[in-house]
Coordinates of C-alpha atoms and ligand atoms in Angstrom, one line a residue:
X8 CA -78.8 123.0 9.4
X9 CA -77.6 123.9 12.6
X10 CA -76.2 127.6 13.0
X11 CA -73.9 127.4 16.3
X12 CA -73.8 131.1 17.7
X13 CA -70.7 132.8 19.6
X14 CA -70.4 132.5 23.1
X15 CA -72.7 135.6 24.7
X16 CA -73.9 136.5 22.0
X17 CA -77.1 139.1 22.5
X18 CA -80.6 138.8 22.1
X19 CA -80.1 141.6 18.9
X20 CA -77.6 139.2 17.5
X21 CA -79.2 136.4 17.8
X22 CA -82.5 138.0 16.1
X23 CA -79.9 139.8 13.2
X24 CA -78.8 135.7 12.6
X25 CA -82.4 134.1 12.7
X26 CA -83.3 137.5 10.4
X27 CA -80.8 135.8 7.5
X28 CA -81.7 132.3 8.3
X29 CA -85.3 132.9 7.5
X30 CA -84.7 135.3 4.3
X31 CA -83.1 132.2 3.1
X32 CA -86.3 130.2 3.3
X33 CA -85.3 128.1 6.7
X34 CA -87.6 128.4 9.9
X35 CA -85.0 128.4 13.0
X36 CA -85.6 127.3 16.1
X37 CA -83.1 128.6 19.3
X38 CA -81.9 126.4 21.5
X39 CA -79.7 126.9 24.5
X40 CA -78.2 124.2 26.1
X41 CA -75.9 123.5 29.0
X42 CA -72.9 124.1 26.6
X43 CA -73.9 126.5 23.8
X44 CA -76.7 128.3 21.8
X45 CA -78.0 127.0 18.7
X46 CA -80.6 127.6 16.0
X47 CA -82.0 124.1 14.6
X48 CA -83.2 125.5 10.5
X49 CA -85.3 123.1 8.9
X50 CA -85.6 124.4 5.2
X51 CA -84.9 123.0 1.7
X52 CA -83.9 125.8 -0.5
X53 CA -80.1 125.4 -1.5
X54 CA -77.7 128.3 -0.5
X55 CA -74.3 128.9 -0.1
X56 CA -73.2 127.8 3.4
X57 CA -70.8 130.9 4.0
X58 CA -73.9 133.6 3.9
X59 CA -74.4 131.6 7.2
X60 CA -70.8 131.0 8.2
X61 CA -69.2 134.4 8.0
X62 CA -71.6 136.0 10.1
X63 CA -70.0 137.9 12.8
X64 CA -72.0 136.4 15.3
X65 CA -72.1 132.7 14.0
X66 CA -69.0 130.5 15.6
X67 CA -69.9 127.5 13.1
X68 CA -72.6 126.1 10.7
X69 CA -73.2 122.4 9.8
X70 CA -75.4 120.9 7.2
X71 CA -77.4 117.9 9.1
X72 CA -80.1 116.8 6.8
X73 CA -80.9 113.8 9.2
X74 CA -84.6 114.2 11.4
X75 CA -82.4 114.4 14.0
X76 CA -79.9 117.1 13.9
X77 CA -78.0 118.0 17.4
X78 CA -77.8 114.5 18.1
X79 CA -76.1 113.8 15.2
X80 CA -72.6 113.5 14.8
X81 CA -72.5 114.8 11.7
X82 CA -71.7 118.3 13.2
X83 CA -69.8 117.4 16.7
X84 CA -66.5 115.7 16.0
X85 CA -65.4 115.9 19.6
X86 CA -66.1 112.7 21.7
X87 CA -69.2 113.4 24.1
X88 CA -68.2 113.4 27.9
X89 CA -71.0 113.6 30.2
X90 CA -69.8 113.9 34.4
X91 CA -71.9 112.7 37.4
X92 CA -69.8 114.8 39.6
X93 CA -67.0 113.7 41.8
X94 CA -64.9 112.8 38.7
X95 CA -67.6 110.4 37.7
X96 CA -67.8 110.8 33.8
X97 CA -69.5 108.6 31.0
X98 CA -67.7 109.4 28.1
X99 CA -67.8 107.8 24.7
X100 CA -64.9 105.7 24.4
X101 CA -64.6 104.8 27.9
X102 CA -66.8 101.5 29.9
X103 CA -69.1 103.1 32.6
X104 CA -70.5 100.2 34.7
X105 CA -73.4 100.7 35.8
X106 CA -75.5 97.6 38.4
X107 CA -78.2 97.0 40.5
X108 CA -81.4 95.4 41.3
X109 CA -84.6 95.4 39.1
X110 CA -86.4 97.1 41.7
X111 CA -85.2 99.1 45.1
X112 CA -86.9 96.8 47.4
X113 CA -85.5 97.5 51.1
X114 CA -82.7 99.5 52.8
X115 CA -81.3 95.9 53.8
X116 CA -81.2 94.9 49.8
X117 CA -79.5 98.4 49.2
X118 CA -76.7 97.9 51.8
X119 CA -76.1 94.9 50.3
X120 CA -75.7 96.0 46.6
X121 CA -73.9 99.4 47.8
X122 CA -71.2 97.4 49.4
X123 CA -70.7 94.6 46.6
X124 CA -70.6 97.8 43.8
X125 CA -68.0 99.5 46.2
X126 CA -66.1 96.0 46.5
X127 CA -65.8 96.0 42.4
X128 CA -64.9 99.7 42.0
X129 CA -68.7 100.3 40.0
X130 CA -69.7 103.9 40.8
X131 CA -73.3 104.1 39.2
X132 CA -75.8 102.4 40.6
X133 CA -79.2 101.4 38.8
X134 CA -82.5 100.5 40.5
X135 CA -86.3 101.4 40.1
X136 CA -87.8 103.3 42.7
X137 CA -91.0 104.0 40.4
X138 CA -91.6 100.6 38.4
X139 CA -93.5 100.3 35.0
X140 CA -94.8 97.0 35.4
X141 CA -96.9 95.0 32.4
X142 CA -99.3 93.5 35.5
X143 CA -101.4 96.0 37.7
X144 CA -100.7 93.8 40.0
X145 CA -96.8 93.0 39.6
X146 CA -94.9 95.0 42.8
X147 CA -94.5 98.4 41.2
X148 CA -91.7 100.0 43.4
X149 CA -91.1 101.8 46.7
X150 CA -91.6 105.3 45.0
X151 CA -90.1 108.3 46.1
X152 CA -89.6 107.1 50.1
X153 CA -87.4 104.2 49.0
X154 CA -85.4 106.9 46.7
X155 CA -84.9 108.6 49.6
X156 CA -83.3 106.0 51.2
X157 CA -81.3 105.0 48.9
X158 CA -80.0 108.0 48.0
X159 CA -78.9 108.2 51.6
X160 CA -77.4 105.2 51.7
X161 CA -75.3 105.7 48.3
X162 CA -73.8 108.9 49.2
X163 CA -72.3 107.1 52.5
X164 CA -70.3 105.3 50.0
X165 CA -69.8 108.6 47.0
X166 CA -72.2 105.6 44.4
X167 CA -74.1 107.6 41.9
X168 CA -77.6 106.7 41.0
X169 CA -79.4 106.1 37.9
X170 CA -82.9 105.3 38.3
X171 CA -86.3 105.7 35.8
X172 CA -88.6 108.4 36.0
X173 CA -92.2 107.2 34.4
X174 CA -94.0 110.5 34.5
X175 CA -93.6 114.7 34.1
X176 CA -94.8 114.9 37.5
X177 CA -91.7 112.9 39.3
X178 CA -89.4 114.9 37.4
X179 CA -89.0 117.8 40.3
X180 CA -89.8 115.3 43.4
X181 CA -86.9 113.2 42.3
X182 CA -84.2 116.0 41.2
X183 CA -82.4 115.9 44.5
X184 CA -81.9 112.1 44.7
X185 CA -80.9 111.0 41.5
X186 CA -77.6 111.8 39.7
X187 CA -78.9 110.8 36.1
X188 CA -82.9 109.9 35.0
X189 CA -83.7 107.0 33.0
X190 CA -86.4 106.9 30.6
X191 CA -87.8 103.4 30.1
X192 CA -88.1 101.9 26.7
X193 CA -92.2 102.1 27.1
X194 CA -92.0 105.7 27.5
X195 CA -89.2 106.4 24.8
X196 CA -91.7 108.2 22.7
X197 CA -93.7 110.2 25.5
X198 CA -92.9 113.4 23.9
X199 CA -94.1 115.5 26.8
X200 CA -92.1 113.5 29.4
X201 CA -88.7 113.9 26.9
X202 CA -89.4 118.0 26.2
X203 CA -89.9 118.3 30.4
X204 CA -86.4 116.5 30.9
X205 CA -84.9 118.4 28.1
X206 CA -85.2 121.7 31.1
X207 CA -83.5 119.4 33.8
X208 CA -79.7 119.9 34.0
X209 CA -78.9 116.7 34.9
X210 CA -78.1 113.7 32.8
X211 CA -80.9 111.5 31.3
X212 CA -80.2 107.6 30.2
X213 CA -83.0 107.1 27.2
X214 CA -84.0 103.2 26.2
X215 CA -84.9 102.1 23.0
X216 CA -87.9 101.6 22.9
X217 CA -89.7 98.5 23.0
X218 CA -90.0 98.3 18.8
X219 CA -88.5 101.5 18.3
X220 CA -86.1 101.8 15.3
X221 CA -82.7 103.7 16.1
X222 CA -83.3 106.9 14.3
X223 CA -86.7 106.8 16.5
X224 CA -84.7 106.9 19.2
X225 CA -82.5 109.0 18.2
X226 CA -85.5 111.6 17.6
X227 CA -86.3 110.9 21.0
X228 CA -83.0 112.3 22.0
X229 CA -83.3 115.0 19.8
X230 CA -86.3 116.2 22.3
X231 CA -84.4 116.5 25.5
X232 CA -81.3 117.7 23.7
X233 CA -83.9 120.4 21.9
X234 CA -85.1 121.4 25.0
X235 CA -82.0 122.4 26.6
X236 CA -80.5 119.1 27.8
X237 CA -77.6 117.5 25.9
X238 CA -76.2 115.3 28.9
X239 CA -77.4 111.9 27.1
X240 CA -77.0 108.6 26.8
X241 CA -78.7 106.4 24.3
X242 CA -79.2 102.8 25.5
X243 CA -79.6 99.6 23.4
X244 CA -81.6 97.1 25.7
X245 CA -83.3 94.8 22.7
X246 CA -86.6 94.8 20.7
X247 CA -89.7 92.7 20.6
X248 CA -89.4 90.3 17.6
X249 CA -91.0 87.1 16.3
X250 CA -88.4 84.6 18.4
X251 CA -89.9 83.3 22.0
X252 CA -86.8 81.9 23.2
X253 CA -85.4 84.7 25.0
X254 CA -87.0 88.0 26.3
X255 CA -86.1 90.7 23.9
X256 CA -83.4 90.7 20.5
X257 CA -80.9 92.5 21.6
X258 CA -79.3 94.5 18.4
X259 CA -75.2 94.4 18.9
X260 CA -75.4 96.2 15.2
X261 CA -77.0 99.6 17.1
X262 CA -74.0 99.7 18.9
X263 CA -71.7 100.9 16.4
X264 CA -74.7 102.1 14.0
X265 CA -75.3 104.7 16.8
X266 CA -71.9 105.5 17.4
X267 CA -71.6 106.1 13.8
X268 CA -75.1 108.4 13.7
X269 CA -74.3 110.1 16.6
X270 CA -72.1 111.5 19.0
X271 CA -73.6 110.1 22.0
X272 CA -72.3 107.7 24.6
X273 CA -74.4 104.6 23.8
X274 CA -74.8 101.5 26.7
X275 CA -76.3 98.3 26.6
X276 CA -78.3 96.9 28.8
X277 CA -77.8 92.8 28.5
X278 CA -79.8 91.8 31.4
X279 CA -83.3 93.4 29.3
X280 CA -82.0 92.7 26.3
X281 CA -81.7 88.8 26.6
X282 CA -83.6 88.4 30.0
X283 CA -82.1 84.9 30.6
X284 CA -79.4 85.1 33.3
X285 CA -77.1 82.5 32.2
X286 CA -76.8 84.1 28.7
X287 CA -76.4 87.9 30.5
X288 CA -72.8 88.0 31.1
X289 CA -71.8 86.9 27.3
X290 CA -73.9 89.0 25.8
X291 CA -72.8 91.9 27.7
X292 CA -69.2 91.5 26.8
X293 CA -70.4 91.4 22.9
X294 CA -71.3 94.4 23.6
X295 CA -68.3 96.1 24.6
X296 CA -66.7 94.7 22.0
X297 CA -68.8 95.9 19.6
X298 CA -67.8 99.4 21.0
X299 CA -70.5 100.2 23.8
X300 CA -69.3 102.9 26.1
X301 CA -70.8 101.0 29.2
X302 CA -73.1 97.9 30.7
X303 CA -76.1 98.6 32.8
X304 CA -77.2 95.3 34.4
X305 CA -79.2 94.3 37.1
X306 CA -77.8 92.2 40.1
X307 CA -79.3 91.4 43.9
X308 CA -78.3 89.6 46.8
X309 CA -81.0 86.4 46.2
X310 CA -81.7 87.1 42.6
X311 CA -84.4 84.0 43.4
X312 CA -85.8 86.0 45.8
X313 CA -86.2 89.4 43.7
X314 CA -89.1 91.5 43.6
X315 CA -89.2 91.6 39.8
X316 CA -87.0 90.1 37.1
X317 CA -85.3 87.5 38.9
X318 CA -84.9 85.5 36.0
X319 CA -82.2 87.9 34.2
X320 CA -81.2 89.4 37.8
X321 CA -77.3 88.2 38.6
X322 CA -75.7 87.0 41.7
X323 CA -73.1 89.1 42.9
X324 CA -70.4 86.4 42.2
X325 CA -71.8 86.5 38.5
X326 CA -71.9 90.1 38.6
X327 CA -68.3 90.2 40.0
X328 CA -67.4 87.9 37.2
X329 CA -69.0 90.2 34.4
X330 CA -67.1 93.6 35.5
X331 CA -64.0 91.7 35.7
X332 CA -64.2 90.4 32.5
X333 CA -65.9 93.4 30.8
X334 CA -62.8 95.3 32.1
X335 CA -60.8 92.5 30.7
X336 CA -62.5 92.7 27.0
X337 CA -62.4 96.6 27.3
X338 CA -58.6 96.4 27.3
X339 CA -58.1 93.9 24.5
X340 CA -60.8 96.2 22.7
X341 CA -58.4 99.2 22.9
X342 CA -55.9 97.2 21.4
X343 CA -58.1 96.4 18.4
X344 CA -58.3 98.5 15.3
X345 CA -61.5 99.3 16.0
X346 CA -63.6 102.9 15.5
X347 CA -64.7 103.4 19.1
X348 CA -61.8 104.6 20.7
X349 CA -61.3 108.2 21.5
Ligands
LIG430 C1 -85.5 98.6 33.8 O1 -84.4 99.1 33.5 O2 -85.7 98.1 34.9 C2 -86.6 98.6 32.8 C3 -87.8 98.5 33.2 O3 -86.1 98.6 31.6 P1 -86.8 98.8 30.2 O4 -87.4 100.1 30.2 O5 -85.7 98.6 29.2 O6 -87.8 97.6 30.0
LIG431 MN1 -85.8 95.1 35.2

């Protein structure tokens, strides 16, 4: 159940609502978010929803029996919007276009990418300044100096930046040069990492994990938004299966199985997902169809010549060609009788 309170409410009221909630056999749990105040009960004893309801100092009650509950759109009707500031917004509904290189690798690469994003109107730009890399010995980023720069070099030109943080103690470090975190699909289920971003008040991008299920992810979410934080995104960016002849299975059913669990914006992230580049642009634009609210892919100068992924890492002609057309499909989409539009 999830008990919404009125806006101000006291710490007396709120102790006079968690009072009933518990004589009702429910432990609650307070959160307070960006946007509200909540208690999350988790309890099985039936009751009549209205002893809840028509408290004085409830504004609304919901009956979520999911594992996940504030994630769930079983209790938020309203479609999720999420801003980056300067009228940058992810919003469910809408395409956010998100690009850039595997890795941040020099100010010369970032320059390059900064300008090509700018040429095709993309206003969030993705890169790893701290890499999680499979080899000890694969490059494993510039770190915090090369987010630095980079950060200096997209606000010359108002680009937002969505980069991964691996570990609770980059959270802080990195506050002042990112505009949204991302949490990598190996860490998707490092709880203490997910609670720690759930006190940031910034946005947080959160990957499926590498064989996560979607209501595992979804939990995940469930952590930051717990926490405090409910500026997410959920993004689908494949599993590990059986087949060999690409890099990851990229699931087009999460896309609207998520937007039909929750009231998240969800992005998919083609360039992961199938890991082949000739295969990256068609794939993304399945996904658009199928309803995703945006496409984070990677592109670089001399894909050939990148640090790490170059195999599933676009030209900027090919990455010219994918926003164009992802535009393209996202209109044709909106004339469709389909359930993602808002
Ligand atoms: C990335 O976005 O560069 C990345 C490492 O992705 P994932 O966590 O999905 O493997
Ligand atoms: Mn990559």
């Amino acid at each position: 159940m999830i008990i919404e309170l009125i806006e101000g409410a006291t710490e007396e009221q709120r102790d006079e609502v968690a009072k009933l909630v518990k004589g009702l056999g429910y432990k609650p749990t307070y959160v307070q978010t960006q946007r509200g105040e909540y208690f999350v009960a988790i309890g099985k004893a039936d009751f009549d929803i209205r002893v809840v309801g028509h408290h004085p100092h409830v504004r609304d009650v919901y009956r979520v029996s999911d594992a996940y509950k504030l994630v769930s759109r079983k209790w938020k009707a309203k479609p999720t919007r999420i801003s980056l500031g300067d009228g940058v917004e992810v919003r469910e509904g809408g395409l956010s276009l998100m690009a850039g290189p595997c890795s941040i690798e020099s100010e010369e690469q970032v320059r390059a990418i900064v300008g090509h994003l700018s040429q095709c109107g993309v206003q969030i730009m993705r890169g790893g300044a701290f890499k999680p890399r499979t080899s000890p010995y694969a490059f494993r980023g510039l770190g915090l100096d090369g987010l630095k720069m980079w950060h200096q070099v997209a606000k010359e030109h108002n680009i937002k930046i969505v980069t991964e943080v691996m570990e609770i103690s980059q959270i802080e470090p990195m506050y002042e040069y990112v505009d949204m975190y991302q949490v990598g699909a190996r860490n998707t289920q490092n709880y203490s990492l997910l609670h720690e971003l759930g006190n940031v008040d910034k946005p947080v991008l959160i990957k499926r994990g590498i064989s996560g299920t979607l209501d595992e992810l979804l939990q995940s979410a469930e952590y930051i938004f717990a926490n405090g934080n409910e500026k997410l995104l959920l993004c689908e960016r494949g599993v590990r299966t059986y087949e060999s002849s690409y890099r990851n299975m990229l699931d087009i059913n999460a896309i609207p199985t998520l937007k039909e669990k929750s009231h998240l914006p969800v992005i998919i992230d083609p360039s992961h997902g199938i890991g082949v580049r000739q295969h990256v642009k068609s794939v993304a634009l399945a996904g658009v169809i199928a309803g995703a609210d945006g496409v984070i892919f990677e592109t670089h100068p001399e894909p050939e010549r990148a640090f790490s992924d170059a195999q599933q890492t676009l030209n900027f002609d090919e990455s010219k060609s994918l926003v164009e057309r992802a535009r393209a499909v996202f209109e044709l989409r909106k004339s469709f009788d389909l359930p993602a539009e808002s």
